[in-house]
Coordinates of C-alpha atoms in Angstrom, one line a residue:
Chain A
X1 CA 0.0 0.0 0.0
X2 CA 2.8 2.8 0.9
X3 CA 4.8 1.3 -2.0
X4 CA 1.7 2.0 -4.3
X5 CA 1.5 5.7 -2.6
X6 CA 5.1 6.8 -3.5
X7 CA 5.1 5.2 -6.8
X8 CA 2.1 7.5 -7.3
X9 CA 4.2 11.1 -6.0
X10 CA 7.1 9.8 -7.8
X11 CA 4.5 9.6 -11.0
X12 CA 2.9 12.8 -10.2
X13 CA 6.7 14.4 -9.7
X14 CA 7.7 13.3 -13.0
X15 CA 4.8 14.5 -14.5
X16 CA 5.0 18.6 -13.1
X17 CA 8.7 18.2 -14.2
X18 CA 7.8 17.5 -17.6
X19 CA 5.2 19.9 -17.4
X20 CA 7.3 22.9 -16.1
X21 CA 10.5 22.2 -17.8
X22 CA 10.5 20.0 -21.3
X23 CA 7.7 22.3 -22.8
X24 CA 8.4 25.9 -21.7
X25 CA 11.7 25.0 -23.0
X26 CA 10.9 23.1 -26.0
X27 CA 8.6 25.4 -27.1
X28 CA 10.9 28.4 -26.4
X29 CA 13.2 27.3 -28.8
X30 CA 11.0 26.1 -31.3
X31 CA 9.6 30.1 -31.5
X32 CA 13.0 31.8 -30.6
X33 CA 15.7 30.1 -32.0
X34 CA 15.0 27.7 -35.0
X35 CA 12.2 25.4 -36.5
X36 CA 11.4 23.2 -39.4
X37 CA 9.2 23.6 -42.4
X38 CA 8.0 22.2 -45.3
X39 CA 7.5 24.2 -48.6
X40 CA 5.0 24.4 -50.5
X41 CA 4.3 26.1 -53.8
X42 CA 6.5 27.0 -56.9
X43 CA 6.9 30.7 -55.9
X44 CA 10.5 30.1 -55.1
X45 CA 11.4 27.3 -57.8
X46 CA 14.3 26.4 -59.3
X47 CA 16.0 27.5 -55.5
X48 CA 13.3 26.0 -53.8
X49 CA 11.2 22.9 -54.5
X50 CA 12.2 22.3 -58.2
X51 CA 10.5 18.8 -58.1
X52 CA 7.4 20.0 -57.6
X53 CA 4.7 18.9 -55.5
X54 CA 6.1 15.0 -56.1
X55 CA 9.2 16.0 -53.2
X56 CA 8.8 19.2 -51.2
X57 CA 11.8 20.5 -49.3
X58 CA 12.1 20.8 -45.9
X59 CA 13.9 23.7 -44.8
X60 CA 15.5 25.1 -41.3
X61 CA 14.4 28.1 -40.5
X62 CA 16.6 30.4 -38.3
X63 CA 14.6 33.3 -36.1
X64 CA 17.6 34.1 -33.9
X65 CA 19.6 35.7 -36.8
X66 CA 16.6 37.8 -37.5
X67 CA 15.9 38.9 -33.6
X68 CA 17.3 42.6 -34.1
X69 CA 15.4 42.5 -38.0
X70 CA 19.1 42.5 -39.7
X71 CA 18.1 40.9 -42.9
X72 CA 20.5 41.4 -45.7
X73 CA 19.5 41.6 -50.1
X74 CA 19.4 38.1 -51.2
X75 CA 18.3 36.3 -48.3
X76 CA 15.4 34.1 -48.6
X77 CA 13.0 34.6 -45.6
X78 CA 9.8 33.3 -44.3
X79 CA 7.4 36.0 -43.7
X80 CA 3.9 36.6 -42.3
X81 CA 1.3 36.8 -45.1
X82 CA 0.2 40.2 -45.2
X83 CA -3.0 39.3 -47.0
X84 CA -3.2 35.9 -44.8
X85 CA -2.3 36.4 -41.4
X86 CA -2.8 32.1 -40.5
X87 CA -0.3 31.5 -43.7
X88 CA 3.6 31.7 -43.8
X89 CA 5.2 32.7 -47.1
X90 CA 8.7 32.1 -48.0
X91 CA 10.2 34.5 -50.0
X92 CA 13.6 36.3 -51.2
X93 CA 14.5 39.7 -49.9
X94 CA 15.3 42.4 -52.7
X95 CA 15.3 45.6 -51.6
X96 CA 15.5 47.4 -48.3
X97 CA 14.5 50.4 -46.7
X98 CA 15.4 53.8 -48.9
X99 CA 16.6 51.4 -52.3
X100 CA 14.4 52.4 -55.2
X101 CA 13.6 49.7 -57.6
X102 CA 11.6 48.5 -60.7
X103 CA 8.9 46.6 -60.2
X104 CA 7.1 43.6 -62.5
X105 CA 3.7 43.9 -62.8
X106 CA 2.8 46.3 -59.5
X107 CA 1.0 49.4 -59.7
X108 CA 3.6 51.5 -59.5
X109 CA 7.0 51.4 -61.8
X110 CA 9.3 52.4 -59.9
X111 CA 9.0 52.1 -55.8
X112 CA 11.0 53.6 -53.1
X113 CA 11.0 51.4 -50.1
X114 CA 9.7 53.0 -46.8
X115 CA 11.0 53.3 -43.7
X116 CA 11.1 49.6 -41.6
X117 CA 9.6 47.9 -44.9
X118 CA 11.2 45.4 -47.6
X119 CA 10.7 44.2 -51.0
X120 CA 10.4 40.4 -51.2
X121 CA 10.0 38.3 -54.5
X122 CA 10.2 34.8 -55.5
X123 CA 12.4 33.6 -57.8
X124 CA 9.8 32.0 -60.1
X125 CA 8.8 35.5 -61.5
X126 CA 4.9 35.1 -62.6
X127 CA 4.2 32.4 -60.2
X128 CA 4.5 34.3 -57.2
X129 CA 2.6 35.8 -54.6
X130 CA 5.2 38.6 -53.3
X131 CA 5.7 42.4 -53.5
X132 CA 4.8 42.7 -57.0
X133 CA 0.9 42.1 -55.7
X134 CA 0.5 43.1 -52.6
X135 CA 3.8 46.1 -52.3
X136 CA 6.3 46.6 -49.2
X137 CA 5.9 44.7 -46.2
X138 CA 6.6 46.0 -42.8
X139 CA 9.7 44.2 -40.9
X140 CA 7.5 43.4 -37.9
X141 CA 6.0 40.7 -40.1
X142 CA 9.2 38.9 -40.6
X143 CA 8.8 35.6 -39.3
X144 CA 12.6 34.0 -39.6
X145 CA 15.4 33.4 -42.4
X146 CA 15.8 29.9 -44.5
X147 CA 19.4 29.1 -44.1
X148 CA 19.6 25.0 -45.2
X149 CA 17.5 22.8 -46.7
X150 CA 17.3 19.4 -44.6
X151 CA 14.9 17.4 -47.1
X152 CA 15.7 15.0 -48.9
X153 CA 18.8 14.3 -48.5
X154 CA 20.0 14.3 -51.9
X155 CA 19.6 18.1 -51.8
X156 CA 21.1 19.1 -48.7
X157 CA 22.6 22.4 -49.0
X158 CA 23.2 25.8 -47.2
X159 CA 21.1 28.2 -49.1
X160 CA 23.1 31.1 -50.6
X161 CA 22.1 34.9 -50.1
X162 CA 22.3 35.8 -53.4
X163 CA 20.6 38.9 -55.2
X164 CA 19.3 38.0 -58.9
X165 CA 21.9 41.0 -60.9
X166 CA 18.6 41.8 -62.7
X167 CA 16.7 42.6 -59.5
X168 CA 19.8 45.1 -58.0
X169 CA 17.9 48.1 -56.9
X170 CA 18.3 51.3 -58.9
X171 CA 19.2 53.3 -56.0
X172 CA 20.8 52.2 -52.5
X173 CA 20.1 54.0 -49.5
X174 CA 23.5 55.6 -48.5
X175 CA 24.4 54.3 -44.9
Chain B
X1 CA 35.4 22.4 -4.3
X2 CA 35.8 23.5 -8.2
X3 CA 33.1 20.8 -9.2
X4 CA 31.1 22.5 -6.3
X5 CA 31.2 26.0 -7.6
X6 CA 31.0 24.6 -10.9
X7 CA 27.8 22.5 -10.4
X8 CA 26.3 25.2 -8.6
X9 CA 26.4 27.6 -11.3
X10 CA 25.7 25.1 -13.9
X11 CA 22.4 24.4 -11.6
X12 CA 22.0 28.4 -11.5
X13 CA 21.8 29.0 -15.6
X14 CA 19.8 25.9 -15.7
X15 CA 17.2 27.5 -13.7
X16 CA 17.5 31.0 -15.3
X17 CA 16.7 29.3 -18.4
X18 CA 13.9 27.6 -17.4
X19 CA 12.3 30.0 -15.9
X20 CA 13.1 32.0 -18.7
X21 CA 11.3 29.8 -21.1
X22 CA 8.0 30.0 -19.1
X23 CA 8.3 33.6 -18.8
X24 CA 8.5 33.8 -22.6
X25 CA 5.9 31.1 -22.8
X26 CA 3.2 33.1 -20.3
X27 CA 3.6 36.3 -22.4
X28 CA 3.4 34.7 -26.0
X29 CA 0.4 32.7 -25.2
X30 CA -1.8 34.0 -22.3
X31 CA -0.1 37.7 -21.7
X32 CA 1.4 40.6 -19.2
X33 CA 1.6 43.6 -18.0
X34 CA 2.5 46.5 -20.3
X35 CA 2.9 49.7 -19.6
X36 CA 2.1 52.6 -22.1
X37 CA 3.2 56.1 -22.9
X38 CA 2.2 58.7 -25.1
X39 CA -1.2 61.0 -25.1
X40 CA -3.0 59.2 -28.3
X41 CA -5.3 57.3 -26.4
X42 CA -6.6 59.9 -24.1
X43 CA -9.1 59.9 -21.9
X44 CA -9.3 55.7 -22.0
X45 CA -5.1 55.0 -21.1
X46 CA -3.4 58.1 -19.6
X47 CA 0.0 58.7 -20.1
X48 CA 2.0 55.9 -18.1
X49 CA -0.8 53.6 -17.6
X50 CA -0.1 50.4 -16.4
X51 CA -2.3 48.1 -18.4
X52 CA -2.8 44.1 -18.6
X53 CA -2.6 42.9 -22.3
X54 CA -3.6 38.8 -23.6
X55 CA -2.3 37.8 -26.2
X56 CA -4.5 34.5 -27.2
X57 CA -6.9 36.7 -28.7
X58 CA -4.9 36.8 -31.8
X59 CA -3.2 33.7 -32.1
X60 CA -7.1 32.4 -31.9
X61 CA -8.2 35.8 -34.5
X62 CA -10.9 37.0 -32.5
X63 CA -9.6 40.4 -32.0
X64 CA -13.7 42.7 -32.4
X65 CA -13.8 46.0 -33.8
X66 CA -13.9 48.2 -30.9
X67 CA -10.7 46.2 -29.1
X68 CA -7.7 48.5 -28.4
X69 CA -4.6 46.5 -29.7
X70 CA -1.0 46.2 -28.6
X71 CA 1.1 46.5 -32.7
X72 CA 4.3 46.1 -33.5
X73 CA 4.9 49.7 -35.1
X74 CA 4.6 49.0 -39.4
X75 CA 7.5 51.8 -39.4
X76 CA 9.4 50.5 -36.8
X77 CA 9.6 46.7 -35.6
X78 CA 11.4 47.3 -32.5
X79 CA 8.8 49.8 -31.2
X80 CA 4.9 49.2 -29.9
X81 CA 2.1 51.4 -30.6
X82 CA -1.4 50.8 -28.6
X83 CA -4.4 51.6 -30.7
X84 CA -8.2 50.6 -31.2
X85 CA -9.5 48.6 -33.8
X86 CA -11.6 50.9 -35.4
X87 CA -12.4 48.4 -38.9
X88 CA -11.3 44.8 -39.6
X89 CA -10.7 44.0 -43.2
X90 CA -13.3 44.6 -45.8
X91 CA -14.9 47.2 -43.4
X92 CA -15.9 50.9 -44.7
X93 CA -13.7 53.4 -43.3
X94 CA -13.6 57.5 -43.3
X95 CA -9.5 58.7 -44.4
X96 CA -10.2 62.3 -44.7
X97 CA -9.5 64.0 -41.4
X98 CA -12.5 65.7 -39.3
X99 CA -11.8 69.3 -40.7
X100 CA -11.7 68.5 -44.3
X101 CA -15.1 69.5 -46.2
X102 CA -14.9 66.3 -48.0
X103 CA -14.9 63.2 -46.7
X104 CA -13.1 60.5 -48.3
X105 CA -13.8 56.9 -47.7
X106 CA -11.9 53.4 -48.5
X107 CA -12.4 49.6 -47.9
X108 CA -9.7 48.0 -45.4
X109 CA -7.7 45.5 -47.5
X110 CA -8.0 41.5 -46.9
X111 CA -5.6 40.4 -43.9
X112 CA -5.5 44.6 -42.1
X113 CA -7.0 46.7 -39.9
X114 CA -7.9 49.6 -39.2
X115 CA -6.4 51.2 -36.1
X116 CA -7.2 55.3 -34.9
X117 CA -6.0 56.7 -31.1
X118 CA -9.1 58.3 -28.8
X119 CA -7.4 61.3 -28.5
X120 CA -8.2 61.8 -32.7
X121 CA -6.2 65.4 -32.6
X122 CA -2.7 64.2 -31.4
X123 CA -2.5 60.5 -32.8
X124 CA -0.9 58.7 -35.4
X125 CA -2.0 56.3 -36.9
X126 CA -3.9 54.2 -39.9
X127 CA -5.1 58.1 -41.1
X128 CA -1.3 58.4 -41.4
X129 CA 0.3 55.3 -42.0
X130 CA -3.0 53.2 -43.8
X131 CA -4.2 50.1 -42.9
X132 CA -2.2 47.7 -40.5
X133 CA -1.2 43.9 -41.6
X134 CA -3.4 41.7 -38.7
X135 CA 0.1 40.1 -38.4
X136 CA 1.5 42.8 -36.6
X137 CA -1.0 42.9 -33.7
X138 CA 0.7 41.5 -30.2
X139 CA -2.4 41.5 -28.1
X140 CA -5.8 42.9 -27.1
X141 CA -5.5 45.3 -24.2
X142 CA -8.3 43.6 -21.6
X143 CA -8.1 46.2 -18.6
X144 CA -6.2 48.8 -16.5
X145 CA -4.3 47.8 -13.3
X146 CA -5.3 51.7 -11.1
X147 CA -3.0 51.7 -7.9
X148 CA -4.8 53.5 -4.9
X149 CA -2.1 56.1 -3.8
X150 CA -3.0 57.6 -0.9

């Protein structure tokens, strides 16, 4: 009977441990420092998901080199959907604040990018829900960066930040 | 006694990080104590107001026209602004400001909302900046902690 009763605390012990430690901390991490997604959609082909919806990638997302919102031209970031707020869209960062650049397709030519907003595109120009439809996005929105692709194996890679030379901006904002 | 000092602090980060983790944990998902500044929502928050904000409201999207919001600033990501909903996306709202003769009006955009201070003379907000991405909202401001100093 007492050996029933402590096997019971002991249970109950374990149990609040879990509780209080393995998920505040798991789920810490999961929201601050990086996560794992799958991609879907051809926005972003042939960098992302050139196969099509036969083998999406997985990808590892990184939100603690975005904490202070120091994104660089060419990176390829997951964002908050500005026309969606319960969808995440992965796109590749053009422009930032001050560059001037020419747009495909938006209502305007030629944009200058406001204060504490980017230009994001995908690379699949046409098939892409980015900037060209819906125009800057705030950096609040900024979800995390993409910085390797984890599935499947065969095209495991660190993704490069690299800027299209078609898509420079016109203009840079002079630091 | 270098294994002791060594264990102890190794037992000391281990608790700052957990405790830590459910600090971050409480204010992502249920909420906290915030405390605002500025004269744009006047008379409803006061400057220096100590207020108590949840934040499940939005992770669930029910934030209701009418709910003043805690958003991260669209010009500024480090910085907070605390406004009230005034129209949720696809709503009619009024741009022109209450001394024009003509009044202009415009629909908020799929996925933004429309955000306006009390104190309509000395706020910015969507009249300057436009509509707001829902994305951007932290948390619904549910009421005011008032400390009796006598």
């Amino acid at each position: 009977m007492a050996q029933a009763q402590g096997f019971g605390r002991r249970y109950i012990k374990a149990f609040l441990k879990g509780f209080f430690v393995a998920i505040p901390v798991t789920v810490t991490f999961l929201d601050r420092v990086a996560c794992v997604a799958r991609v879907e959609g051809a926005s972003m082909q042939p960098s992302l998901n050139p196969g099509g919806r036969q083998a999406s990638d997985v990808v590892l997302l990184n939100h603690w080199s975005i904490r202070n919102y120091d994104v660089q031209r060419g990176d390829i970031v997951s964002l908050v959907s500005p026309r969606n707020p319960e969808q995440k869209i992965i796109k590749r960062v053009i422009a930032l604040e001050g560059d001037i650049i020419k747009t495909i397709g938006y209502k305007k030519k030629y944009v200058k990018i406001p204060h504490g907003h980017i230009w994001v595109e995908g690379d699949h120009h046409g098939h892409s829900f980015d900037s060209n439809a819906f125009g800057p996005v705030s950096l609040g929105l900024l979800h995390a960066r993409a910085t390797h692709i984890l599935w499947p194996p065969q095209r495991w890679q660190k993704l490069q930040s690299m800027l299209p030379p078609e898509r420079k901006p016109l203009q840079r904002e002079q630091e | 006694m270098f294994r002791n000092v060594l264990g102890k602090t190794f037992r000391f980060l281990g608790y700052t990080v957990q405790y830590g983790c459910i600090a971050h944990c409480a204010f992502e998902y249920l909420g906290g104590i915030v405390v605002c500044s500025g004269p744009s929502m006047e008379p409803t928050i006061q400057n220096s107001d100590i207020v108590f904000s949840e934040n499940l409201s939005r992770h669930l999207y029910c934030i209701r026209k009418g709910d003043i919001v805690i958003v991260k600033s669209p010009n500024d990501p480090k910085s907070n602004i605390c406004k009230r909903v005034i129209g949720l996306e696809g709503d009619k709202v009024c741009t022109s400001n209450p001394s024009d003769f003509l009044k202009s009006h415009s629909y908020v955009p799929k996925g933004h909302v429309w955000l306006e201070g009390d104190n309509l003379r000395n706020s910015t907000d969507s009249r300057c900046y436009g509509p707001v991405p829902y994305g951007l909202i932290r948390g619904r401001i549910c009421f005011k902690v008032s400390l009796m100093l006598s």
